[in-house]
Coordinates of C-alpha atoms in Angstrom, one line a residue:
X1 CA -42.2 -15.8 -12.6
X2 CA -42.8 -13.1 -15.0
X3 CA -44.2 -11.6 -11.9
X4 CA -40.0 -10.3 -10.6
X5 CA -39.1 -8.4 -13.5
X6 CA -37.2 -12.8 -14.8
X7 CA -35.7 -12.9 -17.2
X8 CA -35.2 -16.8 -19.0
X9 CA -32.1 -17.2 -18.2
X10 CA -31.9 -16.1 -14.2
X11 CA -35.3 -18.1 -13.9
X12 CA -33.4 -20.9 -14.3
X13 CA -30.7 -19.6 -11.9
X14 CA -33.8 -20.0 -9.5
X15 CA -34.8 -22.7 -10.2
X16 CA -32.2 -23.7 -10.0
X17 CA -30.8 -22.3 -6.9
X18 CA -34.5 -24.1 -5.0
X19 CA -34.2 -27.5 -6.2
X20 CA -30.9 -27.4 -4.8
X21 CA -31.8 -25.7 -1.3
X22 CA -35.1 -28.8 -2.4
X23 CA -32.3 -30.6 -2.2
X24 CA -30.8 -30.3 0.6
X25 CA -34.3 -29.8 2.9
X26 CA -35.2 -33.2 2.0
X27 CA -31.8 -35.0 3.2
X28 CA -32.6 -32.9 6.3
X29 CA -35.3 -33.7 6.6
X30 CA -35.0 -37.8 6.6
X31 CA -32.1 -37.4 9.6
X32 CA -35.1 -35.6 12.0
X33 CA -37.2 -39.0 10.7
X34 CA -34.1 -41.2 11.7
X35 CA -34.1 -39.5 14.9
X36 CA -37.8 -40.7 15.6
X37 CA -37.1 -43.7 14.5
X38 CA -34.3 -44.7 16.4
X39 CA -36.0 -43.4 19.3
X40 CA -38.4 -45.9 18.3
X41 CA -36.6 -48.4 17.9
X42 CA -33.7 -48.2 20.8
X43 CA -36.8 -47.0 23.5
X44 CA -39.6 -47.8 23.1
X45 CA -39.3 -51.3 23.6
X46 CA -41.1 -51.9 27.5
X47 CA -45.1 -51.0 27.6
X48 CA -45.0 -49.2 30.6
X49 CA -42.5 -46.3 30.8
X50 CA -42.3 -43.8 33.8
X51 CA -43.2 -39.7 34.4
X52 CA -39.5 -38.9 34.6
X53 CA -37.9 -41.7 32.0
X54 CA -41.0 -39.9 29.3
X55 CA -39.5 -36.0 29.7
X56 CA -35.7 -38.4 29.2
X57 CA -36.2 -39.9 25.8
X58 CA -38.2 -36.1 24.7
X59 CA -35.5 -35.1 26.8
X60 CA -32.6 -36.0 24.5
X61 CA -34.5 -36.2 20.8
X62 CA -35.6 -32.6 21.6
X63 CA -32.0 -32.0 21.9
X64 CA -30.8 -34.3 18.8
X65 CA -33.6 -32.5 16.5
X66 CA -32.8 -28.8 17.2
X67 CA -29.0 -29.4 16.3
X68 CA -30.2 -30.5 13.6
X69 CA -31.9 -27.9 12.8
X70 CA -30.0 -25.7 13.6
X71 CA -27.4 -27.3 11.3
X72 CA -29.1 -26.1 9.4
X73 CA -30.5 -22.8 9.7
X74 CA -26.8 -22.3 9.9
X75 CA -25.8 -24.1 7.0
X76 CA -28.8 -22.6 5.0
X77 CA -27.2 -18.5 5.8
X78 CA -23.6 -20.1 5.1
X79 CA -25.0 -21.3 1.4
X80 CA -26.6 -18.1 0.9
X81 CA -23.4 -15.7 1.3
X82 CA -21.5 -18.4 -0.8
X83 CA -24.2 -17.2 -4.0
X84 CA -24.3 -13.0 -2.6
X85 CA -20.1 -14.1 -3.6
X86 CA -20.7 -15.1 -6.4
X87 CA -23.3 -13.0 -8.0
X88 CA -20.8 -9.5 -6.4
X89 CA -17.8 -10.7 -7.3
X90 CA -19.2 -11.2 -11.3
X91 CA -21.2 -8.2 -10.8
X92 CA -17.8 -6.5 -9.7
X93 CA -16.3 -7.5 -13.3
X94 CA -18.6 -4.6 -14.9
X95 CA -17.8 -1.8 -12.1
X96 CA -22.2 -2.7 -10.8
X97 CA -23.1 -2.1 -7.7
X98 CA -25.8 -4.0 -6.8
X99 CA -27.8 -3.3 -3.4
X100 CA -30.5 -5.2 -1.2
X101 CA -34.0 -4.3 1.0
X102 CA -33.6 -6.2 3.5
X103 CA -37.0 -5.6 4.5
X104 CA -38.2 -7.4 1.5
X105 CA -36.5 -10.6 2.2
X106 CA -39.9 -10.6 4.7
X107 CA -42.2 -9.7 2.3
X108 CA -45.6 -11.6 2.4
X109 CA -46.9 -11.5 -1.2
X110 CA -43.7 -12.0 -2.1
X111 CA -43.2 -14.9 -0.6
X112 CA -46.6 -15.8 -1.5
X113 CA -45.2 -15.7 -4.7
X114 CA -42.5 -18.0 -4.2
X115 CA -44.8 -20.6 -3.0
X116 CA -46.6 -20.3 -5.5
X117 CA -44.0 -20.7 -8.3
X118 CA -43.6 -23.1 -6.2
X119 CA -46.0 -25.4 -6.3
X120 CA -46.7 -24.3 -9.6
X121 CA -44.2 -23.4 -12.6
X122 CA -41.8 -25.3 -11.2
X123 CA -42.5 -28.6 -11.1
X124 CA -42.2 -27.9 -14.9
X125 CA -39.8 -25.4 -15.4
X126 CA -37.7 -27.0 -18.4
X127 CA -33.7 -26.0 -18.0
X128 CA -31.4 -24.7 -20.8
X129 CA -28.2 -26.9 -19.6
X130 CA -26.5 -24.1 -21.8
X131 CA -27.5 -20.9 -20.0
X132 CA -27.1 -23.0 -16.2
X133 CA -23.7 -23.7 -15.7
X134 CA -22.0 -20.5 -17.0
X135 CA -19.7 -20.5 -13.8
X136 CA -19.3 -15.9 -14.7
X137 CA -21.7 -13.1 -15.2
X138 CA -21.8 -13.1 -19.6
X139 CA -22.3 -9.2 -20.8
X140 CA -25.7 -8.6 -22.4
X141 CA -25.4 -7.4 -26.1
X142 CA -29.1 -7.1 -26.2
X143 CA -29.8 -3.1 -26.5
X144 CA -26.2 -2.3 -25.5
X145 CA -25.6 -2.0 -22.8
X146 CA -22.6 -3.9 -23.5
X147 CA -20.8 -1.6 -25.3
X148 CA -22.6 1.5 -23.1
X149 CA -20.6 -0.6 -20.0
X150 CA -17.3 -0.5 -22.3
X151 CA -17.6 3.6 -23.0
X152 CA -17.7 4.2 -19.5
X153 CA -15.5 2.5 -18.8
X154 CA -12.7 3.8 -20.7
X155 CA -14.0 7.3 -19.8
X156 CA -12.9 6.5 -16.5
X157 CA -10.2 5.0 -16.8
X158 CA -9.5 7.8 -19.2
X159 CA -10.4 9.8 -17.2
X160 CA -8.5 8.5 -13.9
X161 CA -5.3 8.7 -16.2
X162 CA -5.5 12.6 -16.9
X163 CA -5.5 12.6 -12.9
X164 CA -2.6 10.5 -12.4
X165 CA -1.4 13.4 -15.0
X166 CA -2.1 16.2 -12.6
X167 CA -1.1 14.7 -9.7
X168 CA 2.2 14.2 -11.1
X169 CA 2.3 17.7 -12.5
X170 CA 1.4 18.6 -8.8
X171 CA 3.8 16.2 -7.7
X172 CA 6.5 18.0 -9.7
X173 CA 5.3 22.0 -8.6
X174 CA 5.1 21.0 -5.2
X175 CA 8.9 19.6 -5.3
X176 CA 10.2 22.4 -6.8
X177 CA 8.7 25.1 -4.3
X178 CA 9.9 23.8 -1.1
X179 CA 13.9 23.8 -3.4
X180 CA 12.7 27.4 -3.5
X181 CA 12.0 27.8 -0.4
X182 CA 15.0 25.9 1.0
X183 CA 17.1 28.1 -1.4
X184 CA 15.0 31.3 0.4
X185 CA 15.4 29.9 3.8
X186 CA 19.2 29.0 3.3
X187 CA 20.1 33.1 2.1
X188 CA 17.7 34.8 4.5
X189 CA 20.1 32.8 7.1
X190 CA 23.5 34.5 5.1
X191 CA 21.9 38.0 4.7
X192 CA 21.3 37.5 8.6
X193 CA 24.7 36.4 10.0
X194 CA 26.5 39.2 7.1
X195 CA 23.8 42.1 9.3
X196 CA 25.2 40.5 13.3
X197 CA 28.5 41.1 11.5
X198 CA 28.1 44.5 10.8
X199 CA 26.4 44.9 13.3
X200 CA 29.4 43.6 15.4
X201 CA 31.2 45.9 12.7
X202 CA 29.1 49.5 14.4
X203 CA 29.9 48.5 18.1
X204 CA 33.7 47.8 17.8
X205 CA 33.5 51.0 15.8
X206 CA 32.0 52.5 18.3
X207 CA 33.8 51.4 20.5
X208 CA 37.5 52.7 19.1
X209 CA 35.3 56.1 18.5
X210 CA 35.1 56.7 22.7
X211 CA 39.2 54.9 22.9
X212 CA 39.9 58.0 20.7
X213 CA 37.4 60.9 22.6
X214 CA 39.7 59.4 25.9
X215 CA 43.2 59.1 24.8
X216 CA 42.2 62.5 23.2
X217 CA 41.5 63.6 26.7
X218 CA 44.6 61.9 28.1
X219 CA 47.2 63.4 25.8
X220 CA 45.8 67.0 27.0
X221 CA 45.4 66.7 30.4
X222 CA 48.6 64.2 30.3
X223 CA 47.3 62.6 32.7
X224 CA 48.8 58.6 34.3
X225 CA 46.5 56.5 32.4
X226 CA 47.9 57.5 28.4
X227 CA 50.4 54.4 28.7
X228 CA 46.7 52.1 29.9
X229 CA 45.2 54.3 26.9
X230 CA 47.4 53.5 23.7
X231 CA 47.3 49.5 25.1
X232 CA 43.4 49.5 24.9
X233 CA 43.8 51.1 22.0
X234 CA 46.6 49.0 21.2
X235 CA 43.8 45.6 21.5
X236 CA 41.1 47.6 20.1
X237 CA 43.0 47.5 16.9
X238 CA 44.1 43.7 16.6
X239 CA 40.8 43.0 17.6
X240 CA 39.4 45.0 14.7
X241 CA 42.5 43.0 12.3
X242 CA 41.0 39.5 13.8
X243 CA 37.4 41.5 13.0
X244 CA 38.5 42.1 9.7
X245 CA 40.0 38.2 9.0
X246 CA 36.4 37.0 10.0
X247 CA 34.9 39.4 6.5
X248 CA 36.9 38.7 4.7
X249 CA 36.4 35.7 5.0
X250 CA 32.4 36.5 5.1
X251 CA 33.5 37.9 2.1
X252 CA 34.6 35.0 0.6
X253 CA 31.3 32.7 1.6
X254 CA 29.6 34.8 0.7
X255 CA 31.1 34.8 -2.7
X256 CA 30.5 31.7 -3.5
X257 CA 26.7 31.5 -2.3
X258 CA 26.0 35.2 -4.3
X259 CA 28.3 35.3 -7.2
X260 CA 25.0 35.6 -8.8
X261 CA 22.5 37.9 -7.2
X262 CA 21.8 41.4 -6.7
X263 CA 21.8 40.9 -2.8
X264 CA 25.8 40.2 -3.4
X265 CA 26.3 43.0 -5.1
X266 CA 24.8 45.2 -2.6
X267 CA 26.6 43.5 0.3
X268 CA 30.6 43.8 -1.4
X269 CA 29.4 47.2 -1.7
X270 CA 28.6 48.0 2.1
X271 CA 30.8 45.8 3.0
X272 CA 33.7 48.1 0.7
X273 CA 32.6 51.4 2.9
X274 CA 33.4 50.0 5.9
X275 CA 36.6 49.0 4.4
X276 CA 37.0 52.6 3.1
X277 CA 35.6 53.8 7.1
X278 CA 38.3 51.7 8.6
X279 CA 41.1 52.4 6.5
X280 CA 39.9 56.9 8.3
X281 CA 39.4 55.7 11.2
X282 CA 43.4 53.4 11.1
X283 CA 44.7 57.0 9.6
X284 CA 42.8 59.3 12.0
X285 CA 44.5 56.9 14.3
X286 CA 48.0 57.1 12.3
X287 CA 48.7 60.9 13.9
X288 CA 47.8 60.5 17.9
X289 CA 51.0 57.3 17.4
X290 CA 53.4 58.4 15.1
X291 CA 55.2 56.0 16.9
X292 CA 53.3 52.6 16.2

């Protein structure tokens, strides 16, 4: 078994498995032999048989033997899977990844070595009971392998802790960036709303200016449309008052949202200038409406 590079412990494990496989094989062969014996005792009681009778007996024997062989092959395959499961489970406890080369299972040279071992060493090998019964793979103490494995495990655990810490930091940064983005979007919406109100105020001022020009022309021409123009001016004043009220509410709302920002101060200055312009417009209108 030295050709395979096994140590004494693993050699004993192989011997145990081969003994198990041999016992299963012997049991199955006995079952097949009993099939033939049963055929001899139950059917071969007459001196002559027809061709059909012989064919029937052979077909029945073939079906029975085939079933026994098929069952044994399936059971052997499943047993090998359970053996691999034990090996892989023990290897994973030490963070090892085992690999297998399926093509080596049909290597004639290695198969001949196994057959030679079965004929010679297997018959005389002595199994150490203390090393053949453990259920778990014990770490090797020779050559510092266990120490290297422990160091590698510790290194991987430390690296994993660092990655987890880095992940938590990145998550915190991402949440902060998301909050900042939400605040910026809200501020942008508020600013757009104020800009819309400014455009509405500017449009209203243009309307008032146009009405004033029409009113001046009507006064100079003393046309009959003076009354309608006055009503339009009154409606414009009412609309202007409504917009001023809306602007006042908007200012209060903006004071709450932008009281700590430069955008708030700039917007307040703009509104103050607009209010002054409105007052100037009202003063000019009063010159044309002394009775109002």
